mmCIF file of C-alpha atoms and ligand atoms in Angstrom:
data_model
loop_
_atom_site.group_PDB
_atom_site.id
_atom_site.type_symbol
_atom_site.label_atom_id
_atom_site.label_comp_id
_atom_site.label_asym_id
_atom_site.label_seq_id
_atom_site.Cartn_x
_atom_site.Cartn_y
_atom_site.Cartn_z
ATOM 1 C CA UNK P 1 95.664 102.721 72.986
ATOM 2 C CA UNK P 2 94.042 103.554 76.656
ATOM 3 C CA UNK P 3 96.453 103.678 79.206
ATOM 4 C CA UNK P 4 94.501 101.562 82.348
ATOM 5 C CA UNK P 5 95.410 101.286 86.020
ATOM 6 C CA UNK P 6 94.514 98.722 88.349
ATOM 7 C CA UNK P 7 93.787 99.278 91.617
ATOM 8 C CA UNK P 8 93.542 96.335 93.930
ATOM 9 C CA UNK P 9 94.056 95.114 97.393
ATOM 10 C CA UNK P 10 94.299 91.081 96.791
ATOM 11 C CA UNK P 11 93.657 88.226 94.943
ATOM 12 C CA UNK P 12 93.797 90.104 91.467
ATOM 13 C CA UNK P 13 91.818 87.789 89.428
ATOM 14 C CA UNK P 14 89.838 90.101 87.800
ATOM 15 C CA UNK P 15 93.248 92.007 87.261
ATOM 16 C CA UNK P 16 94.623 88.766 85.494
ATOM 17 C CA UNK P 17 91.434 87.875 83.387
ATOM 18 C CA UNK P 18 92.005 92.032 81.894
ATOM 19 C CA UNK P 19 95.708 91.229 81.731
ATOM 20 C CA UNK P 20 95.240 88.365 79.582
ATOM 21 C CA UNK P 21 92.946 90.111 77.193
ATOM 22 C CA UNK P 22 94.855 93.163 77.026
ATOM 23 C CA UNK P 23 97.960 91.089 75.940
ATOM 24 C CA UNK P 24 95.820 88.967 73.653
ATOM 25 C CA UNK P 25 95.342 92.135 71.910
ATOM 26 C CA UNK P 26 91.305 92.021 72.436
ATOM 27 C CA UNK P 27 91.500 95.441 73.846
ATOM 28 C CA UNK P 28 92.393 98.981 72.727
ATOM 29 C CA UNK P 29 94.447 99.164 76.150
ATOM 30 C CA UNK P 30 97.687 99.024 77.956
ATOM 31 C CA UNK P 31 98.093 98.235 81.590
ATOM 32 C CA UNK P 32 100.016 101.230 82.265
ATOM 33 C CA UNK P 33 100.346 100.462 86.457
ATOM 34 C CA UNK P 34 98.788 98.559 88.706
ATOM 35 C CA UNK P 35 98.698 99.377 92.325
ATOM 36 C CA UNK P 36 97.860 98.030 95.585
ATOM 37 C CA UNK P 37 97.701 99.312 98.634
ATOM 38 C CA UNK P 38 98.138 96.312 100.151
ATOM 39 C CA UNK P 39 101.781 94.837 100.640
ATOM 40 C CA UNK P 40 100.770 91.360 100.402
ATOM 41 C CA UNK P 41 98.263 91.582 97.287
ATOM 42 C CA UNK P 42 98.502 88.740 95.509
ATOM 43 C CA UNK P 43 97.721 90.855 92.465
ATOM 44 C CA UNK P 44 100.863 92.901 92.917
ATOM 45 C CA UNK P 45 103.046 89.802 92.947
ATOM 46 C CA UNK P 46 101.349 88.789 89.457
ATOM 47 C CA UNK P 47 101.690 92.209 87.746
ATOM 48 C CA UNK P 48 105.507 91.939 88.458
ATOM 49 C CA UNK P 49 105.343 89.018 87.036
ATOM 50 C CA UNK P 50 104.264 90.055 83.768
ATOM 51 C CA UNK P 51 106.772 92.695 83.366
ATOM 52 C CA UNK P 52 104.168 95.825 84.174
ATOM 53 C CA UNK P 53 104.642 98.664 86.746
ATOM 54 C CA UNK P 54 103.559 97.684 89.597
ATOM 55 C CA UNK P 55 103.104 100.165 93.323
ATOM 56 C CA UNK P 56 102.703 99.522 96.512
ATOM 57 C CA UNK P 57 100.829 102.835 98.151
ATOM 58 C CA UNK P 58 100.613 102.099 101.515
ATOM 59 C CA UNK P 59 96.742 103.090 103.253
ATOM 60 C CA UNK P 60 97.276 102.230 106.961
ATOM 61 C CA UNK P 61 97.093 104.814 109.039
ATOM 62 C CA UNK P 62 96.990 107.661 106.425
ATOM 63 C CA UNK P 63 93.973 110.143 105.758
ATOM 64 C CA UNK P 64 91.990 109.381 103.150
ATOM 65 C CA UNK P 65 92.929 112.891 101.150
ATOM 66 C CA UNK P 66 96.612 112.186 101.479
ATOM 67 C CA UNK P 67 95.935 108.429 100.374
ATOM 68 C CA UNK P 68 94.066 109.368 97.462
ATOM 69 C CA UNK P 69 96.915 112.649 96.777
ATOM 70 C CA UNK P 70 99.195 109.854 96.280
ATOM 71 C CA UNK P 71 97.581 107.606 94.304
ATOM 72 C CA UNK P 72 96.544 110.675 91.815
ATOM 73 C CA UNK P 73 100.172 111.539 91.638
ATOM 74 C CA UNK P 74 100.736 108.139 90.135
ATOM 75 C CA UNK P 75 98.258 107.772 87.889
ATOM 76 C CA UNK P 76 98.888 110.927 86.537
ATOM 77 C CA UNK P 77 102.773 109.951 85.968
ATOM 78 C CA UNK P 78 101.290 107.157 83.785
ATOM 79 C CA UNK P 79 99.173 109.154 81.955
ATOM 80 C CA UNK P 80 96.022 106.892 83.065
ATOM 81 C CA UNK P 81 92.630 107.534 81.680
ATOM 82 C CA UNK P 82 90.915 105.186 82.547
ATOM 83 C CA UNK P 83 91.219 103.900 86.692
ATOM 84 C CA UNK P 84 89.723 99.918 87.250
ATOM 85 C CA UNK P 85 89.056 99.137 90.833
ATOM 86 C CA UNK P 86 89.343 95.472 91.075
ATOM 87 C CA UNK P 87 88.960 94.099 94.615
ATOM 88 C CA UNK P 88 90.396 97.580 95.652
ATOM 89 C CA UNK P 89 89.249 97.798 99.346
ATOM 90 C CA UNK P 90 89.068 101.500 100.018
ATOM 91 C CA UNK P 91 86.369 103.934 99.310
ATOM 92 C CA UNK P 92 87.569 107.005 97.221
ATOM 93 C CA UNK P 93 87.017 110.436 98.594
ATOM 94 C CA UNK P 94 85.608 113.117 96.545
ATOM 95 C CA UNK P 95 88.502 114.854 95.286
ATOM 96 C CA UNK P 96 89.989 111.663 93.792
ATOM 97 C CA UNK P 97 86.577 110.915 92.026
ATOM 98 C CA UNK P 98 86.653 114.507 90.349
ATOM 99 C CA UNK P 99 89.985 113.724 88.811
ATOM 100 C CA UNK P 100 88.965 110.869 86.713
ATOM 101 C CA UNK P 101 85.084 112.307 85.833
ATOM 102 C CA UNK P 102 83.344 109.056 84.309
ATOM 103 C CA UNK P 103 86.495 107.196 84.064
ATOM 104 C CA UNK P 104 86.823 105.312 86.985
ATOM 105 C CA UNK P 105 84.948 101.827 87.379
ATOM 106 C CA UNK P 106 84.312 99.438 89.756
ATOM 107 C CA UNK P 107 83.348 95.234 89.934
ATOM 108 C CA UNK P 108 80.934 94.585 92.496
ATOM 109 C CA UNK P 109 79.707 90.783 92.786
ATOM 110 C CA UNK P 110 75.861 91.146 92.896
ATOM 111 C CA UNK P 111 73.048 92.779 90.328
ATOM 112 C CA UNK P 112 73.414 96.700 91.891
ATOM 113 C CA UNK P 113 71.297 98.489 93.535
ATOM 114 C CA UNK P 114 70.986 94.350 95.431
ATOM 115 C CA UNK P 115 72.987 94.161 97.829
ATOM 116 C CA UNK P 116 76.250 97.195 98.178
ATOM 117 C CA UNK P 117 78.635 96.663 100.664
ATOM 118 C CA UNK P 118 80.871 94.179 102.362
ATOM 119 C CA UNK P 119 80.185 90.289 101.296
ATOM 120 C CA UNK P 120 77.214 90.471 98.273
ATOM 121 C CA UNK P 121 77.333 86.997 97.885
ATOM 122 C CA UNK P 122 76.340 86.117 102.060
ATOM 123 C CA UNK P 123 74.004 89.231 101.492
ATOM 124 C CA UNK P 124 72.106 87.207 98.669
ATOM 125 C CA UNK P 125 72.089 83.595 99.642
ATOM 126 C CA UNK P 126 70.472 85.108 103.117
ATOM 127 C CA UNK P 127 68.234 87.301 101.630
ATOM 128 C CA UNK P 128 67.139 84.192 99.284
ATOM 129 C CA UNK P 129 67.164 85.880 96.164
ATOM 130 C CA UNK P 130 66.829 82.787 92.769
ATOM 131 C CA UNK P 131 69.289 85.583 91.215
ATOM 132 C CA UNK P 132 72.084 87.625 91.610
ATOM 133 C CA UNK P 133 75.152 87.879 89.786
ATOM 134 C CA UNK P 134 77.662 91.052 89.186
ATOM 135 C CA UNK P 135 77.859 94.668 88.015
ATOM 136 C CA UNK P 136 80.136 96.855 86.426
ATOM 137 C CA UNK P 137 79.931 100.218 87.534
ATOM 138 C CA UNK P 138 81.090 104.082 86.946
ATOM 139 C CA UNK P 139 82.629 105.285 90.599
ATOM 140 C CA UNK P 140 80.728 108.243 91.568
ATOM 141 C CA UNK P 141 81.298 109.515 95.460
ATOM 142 C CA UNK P 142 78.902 107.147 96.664
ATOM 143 C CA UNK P 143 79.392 103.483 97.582
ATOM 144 C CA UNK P 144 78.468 100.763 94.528
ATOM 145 C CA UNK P 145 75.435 103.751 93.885
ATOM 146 C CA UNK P 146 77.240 104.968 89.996
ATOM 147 C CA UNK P 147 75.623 104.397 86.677
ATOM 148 C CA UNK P 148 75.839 100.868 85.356
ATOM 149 C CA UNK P 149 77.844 99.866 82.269
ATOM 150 C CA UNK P 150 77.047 96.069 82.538
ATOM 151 C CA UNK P 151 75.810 92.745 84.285
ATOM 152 C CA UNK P 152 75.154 89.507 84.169
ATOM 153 C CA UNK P 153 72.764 87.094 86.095
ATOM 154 C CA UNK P 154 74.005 83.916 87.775
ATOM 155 C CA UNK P 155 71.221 81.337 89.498
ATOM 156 C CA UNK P 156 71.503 80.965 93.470
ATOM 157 C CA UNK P 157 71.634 77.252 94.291
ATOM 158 C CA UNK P 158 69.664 75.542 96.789
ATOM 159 C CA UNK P 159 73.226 73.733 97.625
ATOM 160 C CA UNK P 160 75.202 77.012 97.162
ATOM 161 C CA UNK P 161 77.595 77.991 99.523
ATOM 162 C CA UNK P 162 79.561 81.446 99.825
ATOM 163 C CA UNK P 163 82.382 79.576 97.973
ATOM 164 C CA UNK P 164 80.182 77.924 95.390
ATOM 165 C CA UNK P 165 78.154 81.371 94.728
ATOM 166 C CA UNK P 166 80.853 83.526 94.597
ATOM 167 C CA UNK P 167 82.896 80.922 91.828
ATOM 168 C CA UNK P 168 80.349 81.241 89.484
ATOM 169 C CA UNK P 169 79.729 85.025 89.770
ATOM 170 C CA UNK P 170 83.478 85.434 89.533
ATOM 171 C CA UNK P 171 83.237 83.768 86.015
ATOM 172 C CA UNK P 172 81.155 86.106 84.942
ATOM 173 C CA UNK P 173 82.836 89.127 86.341
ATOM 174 C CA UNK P 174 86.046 88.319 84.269
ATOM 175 C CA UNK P 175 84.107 88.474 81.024
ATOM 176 C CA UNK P 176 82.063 91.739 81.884
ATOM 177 C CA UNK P 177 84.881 93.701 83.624
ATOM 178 C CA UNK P 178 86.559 93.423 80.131
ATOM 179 C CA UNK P 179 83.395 94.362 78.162
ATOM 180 C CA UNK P 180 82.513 97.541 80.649
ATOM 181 C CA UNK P 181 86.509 98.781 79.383
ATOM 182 C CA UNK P 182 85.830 98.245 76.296
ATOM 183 C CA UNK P 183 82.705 100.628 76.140
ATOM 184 C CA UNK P 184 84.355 103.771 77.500
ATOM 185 C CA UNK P 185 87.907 103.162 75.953
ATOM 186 C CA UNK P 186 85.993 103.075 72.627
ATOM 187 C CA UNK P 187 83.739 106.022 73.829
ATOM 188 C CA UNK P 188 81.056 104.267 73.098
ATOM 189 C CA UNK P 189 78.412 105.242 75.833
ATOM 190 C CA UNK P 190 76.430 108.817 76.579
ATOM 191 C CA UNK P 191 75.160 108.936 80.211
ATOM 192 C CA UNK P 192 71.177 110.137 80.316
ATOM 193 C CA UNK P 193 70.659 110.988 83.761
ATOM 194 C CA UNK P 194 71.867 108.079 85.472
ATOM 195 C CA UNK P 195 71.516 105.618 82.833
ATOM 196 C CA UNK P 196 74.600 104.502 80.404
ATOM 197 C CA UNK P 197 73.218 104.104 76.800
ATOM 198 C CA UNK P 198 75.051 102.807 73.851
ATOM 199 C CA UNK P 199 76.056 106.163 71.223
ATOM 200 C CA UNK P 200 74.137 104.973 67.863
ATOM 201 C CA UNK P 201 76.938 103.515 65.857
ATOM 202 C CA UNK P 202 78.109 105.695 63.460
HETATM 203 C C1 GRF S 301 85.526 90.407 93.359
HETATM 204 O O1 GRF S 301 84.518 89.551 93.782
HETATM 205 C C2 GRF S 301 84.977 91.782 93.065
HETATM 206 O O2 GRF S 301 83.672 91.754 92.577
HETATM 207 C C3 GRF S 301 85.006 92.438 94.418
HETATM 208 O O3 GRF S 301 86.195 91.974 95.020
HETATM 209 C C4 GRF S 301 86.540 90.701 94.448
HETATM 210 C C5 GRF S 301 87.933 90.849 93.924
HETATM 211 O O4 GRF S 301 88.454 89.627 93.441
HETATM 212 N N1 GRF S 301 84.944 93.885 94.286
HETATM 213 P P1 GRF S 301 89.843 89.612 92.681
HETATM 214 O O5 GRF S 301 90.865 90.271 93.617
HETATM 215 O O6 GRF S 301 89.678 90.358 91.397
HETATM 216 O O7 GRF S 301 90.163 88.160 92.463
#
Protein backbone atom coordinates (compact mmCIF):
# COMPACT_ATOMS: atom_id res chain seq x y z
CA UNK A 1 0.00 0.00 0.00
CA UNK A 2 1.19 3.80 -0.97
CA UNK A 3 0.74 6.07 1.67
CA UNK A 4 -0.86 9.46 -0.36
CA UNK A 5 -1.34 13.02 0.86
CA UNK A 6 -3.63 15.49 -0.34
CA UNK A 7 -2.92 18.81 -0.56
CA UNK A 8 -5.73 21.21 -1.22
CA UNK A 9 -7.04 24.62 -0.62
CA UNK A 10 -11.01 24.10 -1.39
CA UNK A 11 -13.64 22.40 -2.88
CA UNK A 12 -11.84 18.89 -2.69
CA UNK A 13 -13.63 17.13 -5.36
CA UNK A 14 -10.92 15.67 -6.92
CA UNK A 15 -9.86 14.72 -3.24
CA UNK A 16 -13.33 12.89 -2.86
CA UNK A 17 -13.46 11.17 -6.38
CA UNK A 18 -9.55 9.52 -5.03
CA UNK A 19 -11.19 8.98 -1.66
CA UNK A 20 -13.86 6.96 -3.01
CA UNK A 21 -11.63 4.79 -5.09
CA UNK A 22 -9.11 4.34 -2.55
CA UNK A 23 -11.85 2.98 -0.15
CA UNK A 24 -13.41 0.99 -2.96
CA UNK A 25 -10.22 -0.77 -2.88
CA UNK A 26 -9.39 0.19 -6.75
CA UNK A 27 -6.11 1.49 -5.62
CA UNK A 28 -2.87 0.19 -4.06
CA UNK A 29 -3.18 3.36 -1.65
CA UNK A 30 -4.07 4.82 1.65
CA UNK A 31 -4.93 8.40 2.26
CA UNK A 32 -2.47 8.79 4.89
CA UNK A 33 -3.30 12.94 5.49
CA UNK A 34 -4.78 15.39 3.79
CA UNK A 35 -3.97 18.98 4.29
CA UNK A 36 -5.09 22.34 3.53
CA UNK A 37 -3.80 25.36 4.01
CA UNK A 38 -6.82 26.89 3.90
CA UNK A 39 -9.11 27.03 7.14
CA UNK A 40 -12.25 26.99 5.33
CA UNK A 41 -11.45 24.15 2.61
CA UNK A 42 -14.27 22.43 1.99
CA UNK A 43 -12.03 19.44 1.39
CA UNK A 44 -10.77 19.50 4.95
CA UNK A 45 -14.30 19.37 6.34
CA UNK A 46 -14.88 16.11 4.08
CA UNK A 47 -11.64 14.29 5.02
CA UNK A 48 -12.79 14.59 8.72
CA UNK A 49 -15.59 13.27 7.73
CA UNK A 50 -14.33 10.11 6.57
CA UNK A 51 -12.35 9.37 9.56
CA UNK A 52 -8.70 10.38 7.86
CA UNK A 53 -6.05 12.81 9.26
CA UNK A 54 -6.75 15.79 8.30
CA UNK A 55 -4.23 19.48 8.84
CA UNK A 56 -4.77 22.71 8.66
CA UNK A 57 -1.11 24.45 7.80
CA UNK A 58 -1.77 27.84 7.79
CA UNK A 59 0.09 29.96 4.47
CA UNK A 60 -0.87 33.61 5.20
CA UNK A 61 1.68 35.63 5.85
CA UNK A 62 4.48 32.97 6.12
CA UNK A 63 7.59 32.57 3.70
CA UNK A 64 7.32 30.21 1.32
CA UNK A 65 10.51 28.03 2.82
CA UNK A 66 8.97 27.98 6.26
CA UNK A 67 5.47 27.05 4.61
CA UNK A 68 6.82 24.33 2.70
CA UNK A 69 9.35 23.26 6.14
CA UNK A 70 6.10 22.59 7.64
CA UNK A 71 4.29 20.86 5.34
CA UNK A 72 7.52 18.42 4.77
CA UNK A 73 7.51 17.83 8.46
CA UNK A 74 4.08 16.36 8.05
CA UNK A 75 4.30 14.41 5.32
CA UNK A 76 7.22 12.91 6.51
CA UNK A 77 5.37 11.96 9.98
CA UNK A 78 3.00 10.02 7.66
CA UNK A 79 5.43 8.38 5.87
CA UNK A 80 3.97 9.87 2.43
CA UNK A 81 5.38 8.85 -0.86
CA UNK A 82 3.50 9.95 -2.96
CA UNK A 83 2.18 14.07 -2.51
CA UNK A 84 -1.35 14.89 -4.82
CA UNK A 85 -1.95 18.54 -5.25
CA UNK A 86 -5.59 18.84 -5.79
CA UNK A 87 -6.83 22.43 -6.09
CA UNK A 88 -3.78 23.22 -3.78
CA UNK A 89 -3.31 27.01 -4.43
CA UNK A 90 0.34 27.61 -3.67
CA UNK A 91 3.33 27.13 -5.80
CA UNK A 92 6.04 24.85 -4.15
CA UNK A 93 9.50 26.19 -3.74
CA UNK A 94 12.44 24.23 -4.71
CA UNK A 95 13.46 22.63 -1.65
CA UNK A 96 10.01 21.06 -1.11
CA UNK A 97 10.08 19.69 -4.78
CA UNK A 98 13.55 17.93 -4.06
CA UNK A 99 12.02 16.06 -1.19
CA UNK A 100 9.48 14.16 -3.07
CA UNK A 101 11.78 13.66 -6.58
CA UNK A 102 9.03 12.42 -9.19
CA UNK A 103 6.48 11.88 -6.60
CA UNK A 104 4.57 14.80 -6.40
CA UNK A 105 1.62 15.48 -8.97
CA UNK A 106 -0.55 17.97 -9.88
CA UNK A 107 -4.42 18.36 -11.77
CA UNK A 108 -4.49 21.18 -13.97
CA UNK A 109 -7.90 21.69 -16.00
CA UNK A 110 -6.65 22.21 -19.62
CA UNK A 111 -4.40 19.92 -22.25
CA UNK A 112 -0.68 21.33 -20.81
CA UNK A 113 1.56 23.15 -22.26
CA UNK A 114 -2.40 25.17 -23.31
CA UNK A 115 -3.05 27.34 -21.16
CA UNK A 116 -0.86 27.26 -17.26
CA UNK A 117 -1.93 29.49 -14.81
CA UNK A 118 -4.87 31.00 -13.03
CA UNK A 119 -8.50 30.11 -14.72
CA UNK A 120 -7.62 27.42 -17.88
CA UNK A 121 -11.03 27.11 -18.61
CA UNK A 122 -11.66 31.39 -19.32
CA UNK A 123 -8.08 31.00 -20.91
CA UNK A 124 -9.61 28.45 -23.53
CA UNK A 125 -13.12 29.51 -24.28
CA UNK A 126 -11.27 33.10 -25.10
CA UNK A 127 -8.61 31.81 -26.92
CA UNK A 128 -11.38 29.67 -28.96
CA UNK A 129 -9.74 26.52 -28.89
CA UNK A 130 -12.67 23.26 -30.31
CA UNK A 131 -10.52 21.38 -27.45
CA UNK A 132 -9.19 21.43 -24.23
CA UNK A 133 -9.66 19.28 -21.41
CA UNK A 134 -7.16 18.33 -18.32
CA UNK A 135 -3.69 17.05 -17.42
CA UNK A 136 -2.09 15.18 -14.88
CA UNK A 137 1.23 16.21 -14.18
CA UNK A 138 4.71 15.41 -12.23
CA UNK A 139 5.52 18.84 -10.06
CA UNK A 140 8.84 19.94 -11.10
CA UNK A 141 9.94 23.71 -9.83
CA UNK A 142 8.20 25.22 -12.56
CA UNK A 143 4.52 26.18 -12.83
CA UNK A 144 2.09 23.31 -14.70
CA UNK A 145 5.71 22.92 -17.00
CA UNK A 146 6.47 18.83 -15.41
CA UNK A 147 6.30 15.72 -17.47
CA UNK A 148 2.81 14.47 -18.22
CA UNK A 149 1.37 11.21 -16.86
CA UNK A 150 -2.13 11.66 -18.48
CA UNK A 151 -5.08 13.62 -20.25
CA UNK A 152 -8.07 13.65 -21.65
CA UNK A 153 -9.86 15.88 -24.31
CA UNK A 154 -13.24 17.50 -23.66
CA UNK A 155 -15.10 19.58 -26.76
CA UNK A 156 -15.53 23.50 -26.13
CA UNK A 157 -19.17 24.40 -26.78
CA UNK A 158 -20.38 27.14 -28.80
CA UNK A 159 -22.97 27.63 -25.69
CA UNK A 160 -20.24 26.88 -23.07
CA UNK A 161 -19.85 28.94 -20.27
CA UNK A 162 -16.95 28.94 -17.53
CA UNK A 163 -19.42 26.84 -15.44
CA UNK A 164 -20.51 24.56 -18.24
CA UNK A 165 -16.69 24.03 -19.47
CA UNK A 166 -15.22 23.55 -16.38
CA UNK A 167 -18.23 20.65 -15.31
CA UNK A 168 -17.33 18.58 -17.96
CA UNK A 169 -13.50 18.84 -17.65
CA UNK A 170 -13.98 18.19 -13.96
CA UNK A 171 -15.54 14.76 -14.97
CA UNK A 172 -12.78 13.86 -16.55
CA UNK A 173 -10.23 15.00 -14.08
CA UNK A 174 -11.77 12.61 -11.39
CA UNK A 175 -11.16 9.59 -13.58
CA UNK A 176 -7.51 10.58 -14.71
CA UNK A 177 -6.26 11.96 -11.34
CA UNK A 178 -6.92 8.31 -10.17
CA UNK A 179 -5.27 6.67 -13.22
CA UNK A 180 -1.97 9.16 -13.07
CA UNK A 181 -1.70 7.44 -9.05
CA UNK A 182 -2.06 4.46 -10.18
CA UNK A 183 0.99 4.58 -12.66
CA UNK A 184 3.66 5.68 -10.19
CA UNK A 185 2.24 3.77 -7.07
CA UNK A 186 2.60 0.67 -9.30
CA UNK A 187 5.99 2.04 -10.67
CA UNK A 188 4.91 1.64 -13.75
CA UNK A 189 6.47 4.62 -15.77
CA UNK A 190 10.41 5.49 -16.78
CA UNK A 191 10.82 9.23 -17.58
CA UNK A 192 12.92 9.73 -21.14
CA UNK A 193 13.86 13.19 -21.06
CA UNK A 194 10.75 14.83 -20.38
CA UNK A 195 8.44 12.31 -21.58
CA UNK A 196 6.64 9.59 -19.13
CA UNK A 197 6.58 6.17 -20.95
CA UNK A 198 4.89 3.07 -19.81
CA UNK A 199 7.92 0.27 -18.35
CA UNK A 200 7.21 -2.83 -20.85
CA UNK A 201 5.14 -5.09 -18.70
CA UNK A 202 6.99 -7.66 -17.33
C1 LIG B 1 -9.62 21.65 -10.40
O1 LIG B 1 -10.22 22.20 -11.53
C2 LIG B 1 -8.16 21.38 -10.65
O2 LIG B 1 -7.88 21.04 -11.97
C3 LIG B 1 -7.53 22.71 -10.32
O3 LIG B 1 -8.25 23.19 -9.21
C4 LIG B 1 -9.57 22.61 -9.23
C5 LIG B 1 -9.75 21.94 -7.91
O4 LIG B 1 -11.06 21.43 -7.75
N1 LIG B 1 -6.10 22.54 -10.06
P1 LIG B 1 -11.40 20.53 -6.49
O5 LIG B 1 -11.00 21.33 -5.25
O6 LIG B 1 -10.64 19.25 -6.62
O7 LIG B 1 -12.89 20.32 -6.54
Amino acid sequence: MTNLAILLSGRGSNFEAIARNVLAGALPARIAVVISNREDATGLDRARALGLNARFIPSKGKDRDAFDHEVVAVLREFEVEIVCLAGFMRVLGPSFVRAFPGRILNIHPALLPAFPGLDAQKQAIEYGVKFTGCTVHIVDEGVDTGPILCQAVVPVLDDDTVETLSARILKEEHRIYSEAIRLIAENRIRLEGRRVVLKPSS
